[in-house]
Amino acid sequence: MTQSLTLRRPDDWHLHLRDGAMLQAVLPETARHFARAIIMPNLVPPVVTGDQAAAYRDRILRALPDGMSFEPLMTLYLTEDTDPQDVATAHASGLIKAVKLYPAGATTNSASGVRDFDKVRAVLEKMAEVGVPLCLHGEVTDAKIDIFDREAVFIDRVLDPIRRETPGLRVVMEHITTSNGVDYVRANDADLGATITTHHLIINRNHILVGGIKPHYYCLPVAKREEHRLALLNAATSGDGRFFLGTDSAPHTDDNKEMACGCAGCFTATNTMSLLAEMFERQDALDKLEGFTSLHGPAFYRLPVNQDTITLTKGEVVEYPAKIDTEDGPVTVFDPGFPLHWRVS
Ligand code: DOR
Ligand code: ZN
């Protein structure tokens, strides 16, 4: 039985670092294990222009504790007013690695997102031309569509038409939560990838709702039925290069989670590698972990893999803090509800 596992240092292809005091507190939690991360632009106000992305990158690097290294891979938040040339310039200079599309109203700080997809067609065409990947929050916002169906409907109504109309556009379906998402990726070519979060490999919708409402398991897209979790686990552990880790680690203070209208997001930066090792081991797929966390993402984004490594060792139960402290208040670390045995040494 494997007791020790050495992997190329992992990257996180979908991460929320926020800003200010929260950034200061959560950045070390990611930088401890991860070399790079795709940084989500849904700040208030959002990171829309190349200049704003450059300033945000500088704030992230300034918040990095001495002795830690970490490379933020910046993104722009797509709006109906985004200038195609600004995107192309920010990409050509190496500043941004992707553009993020939030349907307006789909999730946290998405009010400036896209309502009319025709209005972003010129930007998408430019992105296809110059090779900027599009990261998608894949949920429709139509009030008539049940929240558990919003990803599947998005694929049919929005994603498939965009891909047909914009040949050559490389797309990442972020944080897929359904077998429909898995099947759509599998049925397409290498221009389509998908990130899978740590928490969606572990929880289904019962975790949120059975025995009392559990705000720390509430995130968007919301966790679905068990059969969907199993489809995600199967995809993540399959070795298929189109699926890679994007934790969507999304810190909110406990005050903002534990209230009548709590924020969406699970904070998994701290314990993700232990969680994943446990899940992959249960699937007898520890040999597929490095692909998922460290190889498939760089291949999709056409970036080199990391040269250094991390080692996971199996032993006594590993304890993680239940919360991390921030100047804004405590943030609860994702609790899988089972003991973890793999530690990053
Ligand atoms: O759960 C989520 N939290 N999903 C998102 O799409 C956004 C994120 C956040 O920013 O808090
Ligand atoms: Zn996210």
Short mmCIF file of C-alpha atoms and ligand atoms in Angstrom, two decimals:
data_model
loop_
_atom_site.label_atom_id
_atom_site.label_comp_id
_atom_site.label_asym_id
_atom_site.label_seq_id
_atom_site.Cartn_x
_atom_site.Cartn_y
_atom_site.Cartn_z
CA MET A 1 0.00 0.00 0.00
CA THR A 2 1.32 3.46 -0.91
CA GLN A 3 2.25 5.44 2.18
CA SER A 4 4.06 8.26 0.46
CA LEU A 5 3.32 10.04 -2.77
CA THR A 6 5.44 12.67 -4.51
CA LEU A 7 3.72 14.93 -7.04
CA ARG A 8 4.71 17.89 -9.14
CA ARG A 9 3.68 20.93 -7.11
CA PRO A 10 -0.05 21.45 -7.76
CA ASP A 11 -1.81 24.52 -9.15
CA ASP A 12 -5.33 25.71 -8.45
CA TRP A 13 -7.17 26.61 -11.66
CA HIS A 14 -9.99 28.51 -9.92
CA LEU A 15 -9.43 30.48 -6.73
CA HIS A 16 -10.97 33.42 -4.86
CA LEU A 17 -8.37 35.42 -2.94
CA ARG A 18 -10.51 38.55 -2.32
CA ASP A 19 -8.67 41.71 -1.24
CA GLY A 20 -7.46 43.61 1.82
CA ALA A 21 -7.52 41.79 5.16
CA MET A 22 -9.13 38.68 3.68
CA LEU A 23 -6.45 38.40 0.98
CA GLN A 24 -3.76 38.76 3.63
CA ALA A 25 -5.26 35.90 5.65
CA VAL A 26 -6.13 33.42 2.89
CA LEU A 27 -3.19 33.80 0.51
CA PRO A 28 -0.74 31.79 2.66
CA GLU A 29 -3.29 28.97 2.88
CA THR A 30 -3.02 28.50 -0.89
CA ALA A 31 0.66 29.41 -1.33
CA ARG A 32 1.69 26.78 1.24
CA HIS A 33 0.93 23.96 -1.24
CA PHE A 34 0.15 25.52 -4.62
CA ALA A 35 2.57 27.16 -7.03
CA ARG A 36 0.04 29.09 -9.11
CA ALA A 37 -3.66 29.80 -9.25
CA ILE A 38 -6.15 31.29 -11.67
CA ILE A 39 -7.42 34.27 -9.68
CA MET A 40 -11.10 35.05 -9.90
CA PRO A 41 -11.92 38.70 -10.69
CA ASN A 42 -15.23 39.04 -8.80
CA LEU A 43 -14.07 41.73 -6.42
CA VAL A 44 -16.22 44.74 -5.58
CA PRO A 45 -15.80 46.49 -7.99
CA PRO A 46 -14.79 43.69 -10.36
CA VAL A 47 -11.43 43.41 -12.12
CA VAL A 48 -12.51 44.45 -15.60
CA THR A 49 -9.53 46.08 -17.31
CA GLY A 50 -5.90 45.15 -17.81
CA ASP A 51 -4.86 48.04 -15.56
CA GLN A 52 -7.09 46.78 -12.77
CA ALA A 53 -5.70 43.25 -13.15
CA ALA A 54 -2.12 44.57 -12.95
CA ALA A 55 -2.94 46.51 -9.77
CA TYR A 56 -4.66 43.48 -8.23
CA ARG A 57 -1.71 41.25 -9.08
CA ASP A 58 0.58 43.73 -7.30
CA ARG A 59 -1.64 43.69 -4.20
CA ILE A 60 -1.55 39.89 -4.17
CA LEU A 61 2.23 39.80 -4.46
CA ARG A 62 2.59 42.39 -1.70
CA ALA A 63 0.38 40.26 0.57
CA LEU A 64 2.59 37.20 0.10
CA PRO A 65 4.55 36.45 3.28
CA ASP A 66 8.35 36.55 3.04
CA GLY A 67 9.79 33.22 2.08
CA MET A 68 6.72 31.99 0.21
CA SER A 69 6.49 31.87 -3.54
CA PHE A 70 3.30 31.97 -5.55
CA GLU A 71 2.33 33.09 -9.03
CA PRO A 72 -1.13 34.63 -9.45
CA LEU A 73 -2.52 33.94 -12.93
CA MET A 74 -4.80 36.87 -13.51
CA THR A 75 -8.19 36.98 -15.22
CA LEU A 76 -10.50 39.73 -16.43
CA TYR A 77 -14.18 39.90 -15.57
CA LEU A 78 -16.15 39.98 -18.81
CA THR A 79 -18.79 42.70 -19.07
CA GLU A 80 -20.95 43.82 -21.94
CA ASP A 81 -18.61 46.83 -22.25
CA THR A 82 -15.32 44.90 -22.31
CA ASP A 83 -13.00 46.18 -25.02
CA PRO A 84 -11.68 43.29 -27.20
CA GLN A 85 -8.39 45.11 -27.71
CA ASP A 86 -7.82 45.58 -23.96
CA VAL A 87 -8.22 41.81 -23.54
CA ALA A 88 -5.82 41.10 -26.40
CA THR A 89 -3.23 43.55 -25.04
CA ALA A 90 -3.44 42.21 -21.48
CA HIS A 91 -2.99 38.70 -22.82
CA ALA A 92 -0.13 39.55 -25.18
CA SER A 93 1.82 41.14 -22.31
CA GLY A 94 1.42 37.93 -20.27
CA LEU A 95 -0.64 39.71 -17.61
CA ILE A 96 -3.84 37.69 -17.96
CA LYS A 97 -4.33 34.01 -18.63
CA ALA A 98 -8.11 33.92 -19.08
CA VAL A 99 -11.34 35.90 -19.12
CA LYS A 100 -14.18 34.98 -16.76
CA LEU A 101 -17.81 35.10 -17.82
CA TYR A 102 -20.44 35.35 -15.11
CA PRO A 103 -24.04 35.42 -16.26
CA ALA A 104 -25.40 38.51 -14.48
CA GLY A 105 -26.88 37.53 -11.13
CA ALA A 106 -25.59 33.95 -11.14
CA THR A 107 -23.44 34.19 -8.03
CA THR A 108 -21.41 36.36 -5.62
CA ASN A 109 -20.60 39.78 -7.12
CA SER A 110 -21.89 38.92 -10.56
CA ALA A 111 -24.13 41.96 -11.05
CA SER A 112 -21.77 43.37 -13.71
CA GLY A 113 -21.82 40.10 -15.63
CA VAL A 114 -23.35 39.33 -18.99
CA ARG A 115 -27.09 39.58 -19.69
CA ASP A 116 -27.07 39.59 -23.48
CA PHE A 117 -24.52 37.16 -24.88
CA ASP A 118 -24.66 38.84 -28.30
CA LYS A 119 -23.02 41.89 -26.70
CA VAL A 120 -19.83 39.97 -25.93
CA ARG A 121 -19.55 38.24 -29.27
CA ALA A 122 -16.77 40.54 -30.54
CA VAL A 123 -14.71 39.91 -27.41
CA LEU A 124 -15.17 36.14 -27.70
CA GLU A 125 -14.11 36.26 -31.35
CA LYS A 126 -10.99 38.21 -30.44
CA MET A 127 -10.23 35.71 -27.67
CA ALA A 128 -10.55 32.82 -30.13
CA GLU A 129 -8.24 34.64 -32.54
CA VAL A 130 -5.48 35.37 -30.02
CA GLY A 131 -5.93 32.24 -27.90
CA VAL A 132 -7.33 33.52 -24.59
CA PRO A 133 -9.33 30.84 -22.77
CA LEU A 134 -12.83 31.68 -21.55
CA CYS A 135 -13.69 30.53 -18.02
CA LEU A 136 -17.43 30.11 -17.59
CA HIS A 137 -19.71 30.14 -14.60
CA GLY A 138 -22.12 27.76 -16.28
CA GLU A 139 -25.54 28.41 -14.80
CA VAL A 140 -28.54 30.13 -16.31
CA THR A 141 -30.21 32.77 -14.17
CA ASP A 142 -33.73 32.37 -15.55
CA ALA A 143 -36.03 32.44 -12.52
CA LYS A 144 -38.18 29.77 -14.13
CA ILE A 145 -35.35 27.24 -14.12
CA ASP A 146 -34.95 25.16 -10.99
CA ILE A 147 -31.62 25.85 -9.29
CA PHE A 148 -30.65 22.17 -9.55
CA ASP A 149 -31.16 22.27 -13.34
CA ARG A 150 -29.34 25.50 -14.08
CA GLU A 151 -26.07 23.94 -15.18
CA ALA A 152 -27.68 21.44 -17.55
CA VAL A 153 -29.86 24.16 -19.10
CA PHE A 154 -26.83 26.47 -19.47
CA ILE A 155 -25.05 23.84 -21.55
CA ASP A 156 -27.92 23.66 -24.03
CA ARG A 157 -28.98 27.29 -24.10
CA VAL A 158 -25.69 29.16 -23.78
CA LEU A 159 -22.54 27.08 -23.90
CA ASP A 160 -23.24 24.96 -26.92
CA PRO A 161 -24.39 27.95 -29.04
CA ILE A 162 -21.33 30.01 -27.99
CA ARG A 163 -18.98 27.20 -28.96
CA ARG A 164 -20.67 26.69 -32.33
CA GLU A 165 -20.62 30.42 -33.11
CA THR A 166 -17.01 30.91 -32.01
CA PRO A 167 -14.86 28.16 -33.48
CA GLY A 168 -11.42 27.95 -31.92
CA LEU A 169 -12.53 29.52 -28.61
CA ARG A 170 -11.01 27.51 -25.78
CA VAL A 171 -13.45 27.17 -22.90
CA VAL A 172 -13.19 25.97 -19.31
CA MET A 173 -16.49 25.02 -17.71
CA GLU A 174 -15.72 26.07 -14.16
CA HIS A 175 -16.74 23.98 -11.15
CA ILE A 176 -18.94 21.46 -12.95
CA THR A 177 -21.44 19.80 -10.65
CA THR A 178 -23.43 17.42 -12.84
CA SER A 179 -23.06 14.33 -14.98
CA ASN A 180 -24.42 16.55 -17.78
CA GLY A 181 -21.29 18.69 -17.48
CA VAL A 182 -19.03 15.64 -17.44
CA ASP A 183 -20.80 14.14 -20.47
CA TYR A 184 -20.64 17.41 -22.42
CA VAL A 185 -16.89 17.68 -21.88
CA ARG A 186 -16.34 14.05 -22.84
CA ALA A 187 -18.36 14.49 -26.03
CA ASN A 188 -16.24 17.40 -27.21
CA ASP A 189 -12.63 18.07 -28.15
CA ALA A 190 -9.54 19.34 -26.37
CA ASP A 191 -10.69 22.97 -26.73
CA LEU A 192 -13.12 22.28 -23.91
CA GLY A 193 -11.96 21.56 -20.37
CA ALA A 194 -13.60 21.61 -16.96
CA THR A 195 -12.49 22.33 -13.44
CA ILE A 196 -13.84 20.28 -10.57
CA THR A 197 -13.77 21.55 -6.99
CA THR A 198 -12.65 19.58 -3.98
CA HIS A 199 -15.95 20.01 -2.18
CA HIS A 200 -18.11 18.82 -5.09
CA LEU A 201 -16.16 15.54 -5.00
CA ILE A 202 -17.20 15.13 -1.36
CA ILE A 203 -20.65 16.55 -0.73
CA ASN A 204 -24.04 16.06 -2.32
CA ARG A 205 -27.16 18.08 -1.62
CA ASN A 206 -28.05 16.01 1.43
CA HIS A 207 -25.00 17.39 3.18
CA ILE A 208 -26.49 20.87 2.91
CA LEU A 209 -30.02 20.06 3.97
CA VAL A 210 -30.37 16.88 6.03
CA GLY A 211 -30.53 17.29 9.80
CA GLY A 212 -30.56 21.09 9.68
CA ILE A 213 -29.29 23.63 7.19
CA LYS A 214 -25.48 23.67 6.87
CA PRO A 215 -24.40 27.06 5.56
CA HIS A 216 -20.75 26.05 5.23
CA TYR A 217 -21.74 23.49 2.58
CA TYR A 218 -23.69 26.04 0.57
CA CYS A 219 -21.88 27.13 -2.58
CA LEU A 220 -22.69 27.85 -6.20
CA PRO A 221 -23.30 25.93 -8.29
CA VAL A 222 -25.10 24.16 -5.45
CA ALA A 223 -24.13 20.52 -4.84
CA LYS A 224 -26.45 18.12 -6.65
CA ARG A 225 -27.66 14.52 -6.17
CA GLU A 226 -25.28 11.72 -5.22
CA GLU A 227 -25.27 10.33 -8.77
CA HIS A 228 -23.77 13.63 -9.95
CA ARG A 229 -21.10 13.60 -7.26
CA LEU A 230 -20.16 10.10 -8.39
CA ALA A 231 -19.91 11.26 -12.01
CA LEU A 232 -17.53 14.06 -10.93
CA LEU A 233 -15.43 11.66 -8.89
CA ASN A 234 -15.26 9.32 -11.83
CA ALA A 235 -14.16 12.15 -14.16
CA ALA A 236 -11.55 13.53 -11.73
CA THR A 237 -9.98 10.12 -11.16
CA SER A 238 -10.22 8.95 -14.78
CA GLY A 239 -6.94 10.42 -15.98
CA ASP A 240 -8.79 12.34 -18.74
CA GLY A 241 -6.71 15.49 -19.28
CA ARG A 242 -9.77 17.67 -19.84
CA PHE A 243 -10.64 17.55 -16.11
CA PHE A 244 -8.48 19.41 -13.62
CA LEU A 245 -8.57 20.91 -10.14
CA GLY A 246 -10.10 24.30 -9.56
CA THR A 247 -10.90 24.48 -5.88
CA ASP A 248 -13.21 27.51 -6.08
CA SER A 249 -12.03 28.04 -2.51
CA ALA A 250 -14.23 31.02 -1.66
CA PRO A 251 -13.75 32.56 1.77
CA HIS A 252 -16.57 34.37 3.50
CA THR A 253 -16.54 35.26 7.18
CA ASP A 254 -18.71 33.14 9.45
CA ASP A 255 -20.97 36.18 9.99
CA ASN A 256 -21.68 36.27 6.29
CA LYS A 257 -22.24 32.51 5.99
CA GLU A 258 -24.34 31.96 9.12
CA MET A 259 -27.20 34.34 8.49
CA ALA A 260 -30.69 34.37 7.03
CA CYS A 261 -29.30 34.98 3.54
CA GLY A 262 -25.86 33.42 3.74
CA CYS A 263 -23.13 33.79 1.12
CA ALA A 264 -22.20 30.95 -1.26
CA GLY A 265 -18.75 29.46 -0.98
CA CYS A 266 -16.70 26.69 0.63
CA PHE A 267 -13.23 27.50 1.92
CA THR A 268 -10.98 24.56 1.00
CA ALA A 269 -7.57 26.15 0.40
CA THR A 270 -6.18 24.90 3.71
CA ASN A 271 -6.91 21.18 3.45
CA THR A 272 -7.54 20.51 -0.24
CA MET A 273 -4.53 18.27 -0.89
CA SER A 274 -5.33 16.05 2.12
CA LEU A 275 -8.98 15.89 1.06
CA LEU A 276 -8.12 14.95 -2.51
CA ALA A 277 -5.60 12.29 -1.49
CA GLU A 278 -8.23 10.70 0.74
CA MET A 279 -10.85 10.71 -2.05
CA PHE A 280 -8.48 9.46 -4.74
CA GLU A 281 -7.24 6.69 -2.44
CA ARG A 282 -10.81 5.55 -1.82
CA GLN A 283 -11.22 5.27 -5.61
CA ASP A 284 -7.97 3.35 -5.82
CA ALA A 285 -6.75 6.15 -8.07
CA LEU A 286 -3.83 7.76 -6.22
CA ASP A 287 -1.85 7.34 -9.44
CA LYS A 288 -4.26 9.82 -11.12
CA LEU A 289 -3.91 12.55 -8.49
CA GLU A 290 -0.87 14.24 -10.04
CA GLY A 291 -2.58 14.54 -13.41
CA PHE A 292 -5.63 16.16 -11.83
CA THR A 293 -3.76 18.61 -9.59
CA SER A 294 -0.50 19.27 -11.43
CA LEU A 295 -0.43 18.22 -15.11
CA HIS A 296 -3.78 18.60 -16.88
CA GLY A 297 -4.27 22.27 -15.98
CA PRO A 298 -0.90 23.45 -17.31
CA ALA A 299 -1.48 21.44 -20.50
CA PHE A 300 -4.85 23.12 -21.09
CA TYR A 301 -3.48 26.59 -20.34
CA ARG A 302 -0.32 25.86 -22.38
CA LEU A 303 1.95 26.63 -19.44
CA PRO A 304 4.94 24.63 -18.22
CA VAL A 305 4.37 22.18 -15.38
CA ASN A 306 5.98 23.08 -12.07
CA GLN A 307 9.50 21.80 -11.58
CA ASP A 308 9.39 21.29 -7.82
CA THR A 309 7.35 18.68 -5.98
CA ILE A 310 5.33 18.11 -2.84
CA THR A 311 5.17 14.86 -0.91
CA LEU A 312 2.05 13.48 0.72
CA THR A 313 2.51 10.93 3.47
CA LYS A 314 -0.11 8.74 5.05
CA GLY A 315 -0.18 8.28 8.80
CA GLU A 316 -2.06 9.35 11.90
CA VAL A 317 -5.16 11.49 11.51
CA VAL A 318 -4.19 14.98 10.31
CA GLU A 319 -5.83 17.83 12.18
CA TYR A 320 -6.53 21.10 10.41
CA PRO A 321 -7.78 24.21 12.13
CA ALA A 322 -11.57 24.47 12.12
CA LYS A 323 -11.28 28.17 11.27
CA ILE A 324 -8.68 30.62 10.15
CA ASP A 325 -8.62 34.08 11.68
CA THR A 326 -8.88 37.19 9.57
CA GLU A 327 -9.16 40.82 10.59
CA ASP A 328 -12.69 40.69 9.19
CA GLY A 329 -13.63 37.71 11.38
CA PRO A 330 -13.16 33.92 11.32
CA VAL A 331 -13.49 31.85 8.14
CA THR A 332 -14.55 28.22 8.55
CA VAL A 333 -12.35 25.62 6.87
CA PHE A 334 -14.28 23.00 4.88
CA ASP A 335 -15.10 19.98 7.07
CA PRO A 336 -15.48 16.78 5.03
CA GLY A 337 -17.08 14.94 7.95
CA PHE A 338 -14.48 12.17 7.90
CA PRO A 339 -10.90 11.93 9.15
CA LEU A 340 -7.96 12.79 6.91
CA HIS A 341 -4.77 10.73 6.90
CA TRP A 342 -2.61 12.27 4.19
CA ARG A 343 -0.40 15.19 5.16
CA VAL A 344 1.69 17.41 2.92
CA SER A 345 5.24 17.27 4.22
O1 DOR B 1 -19.79 29.31 -4.09
C1 DOR B 1 -19.35 30.22 -4.78
N1 DOR B 1 -18.67 31.25 -4.24
N2 DOR B 1 -19.54 30.18 -6.09
C2 DOR B 1 -19.21 31.20 -6.89
O2 DOR B 1 -19.45 31.11 -8.07
C3 DOR B 1 -18.63 32.43 -6.33
C4 DOR B 1 -17.97 32.18 -5.06
C5 DOR B 1 -17.64 33.44 -4.31
O3 DOR B 1 -17.10 34.37 -4.90
O4 DOR B 1 -17.92 33.49 -3.11
ZN ZN B 2 -15.60 30.70 -8.10
#
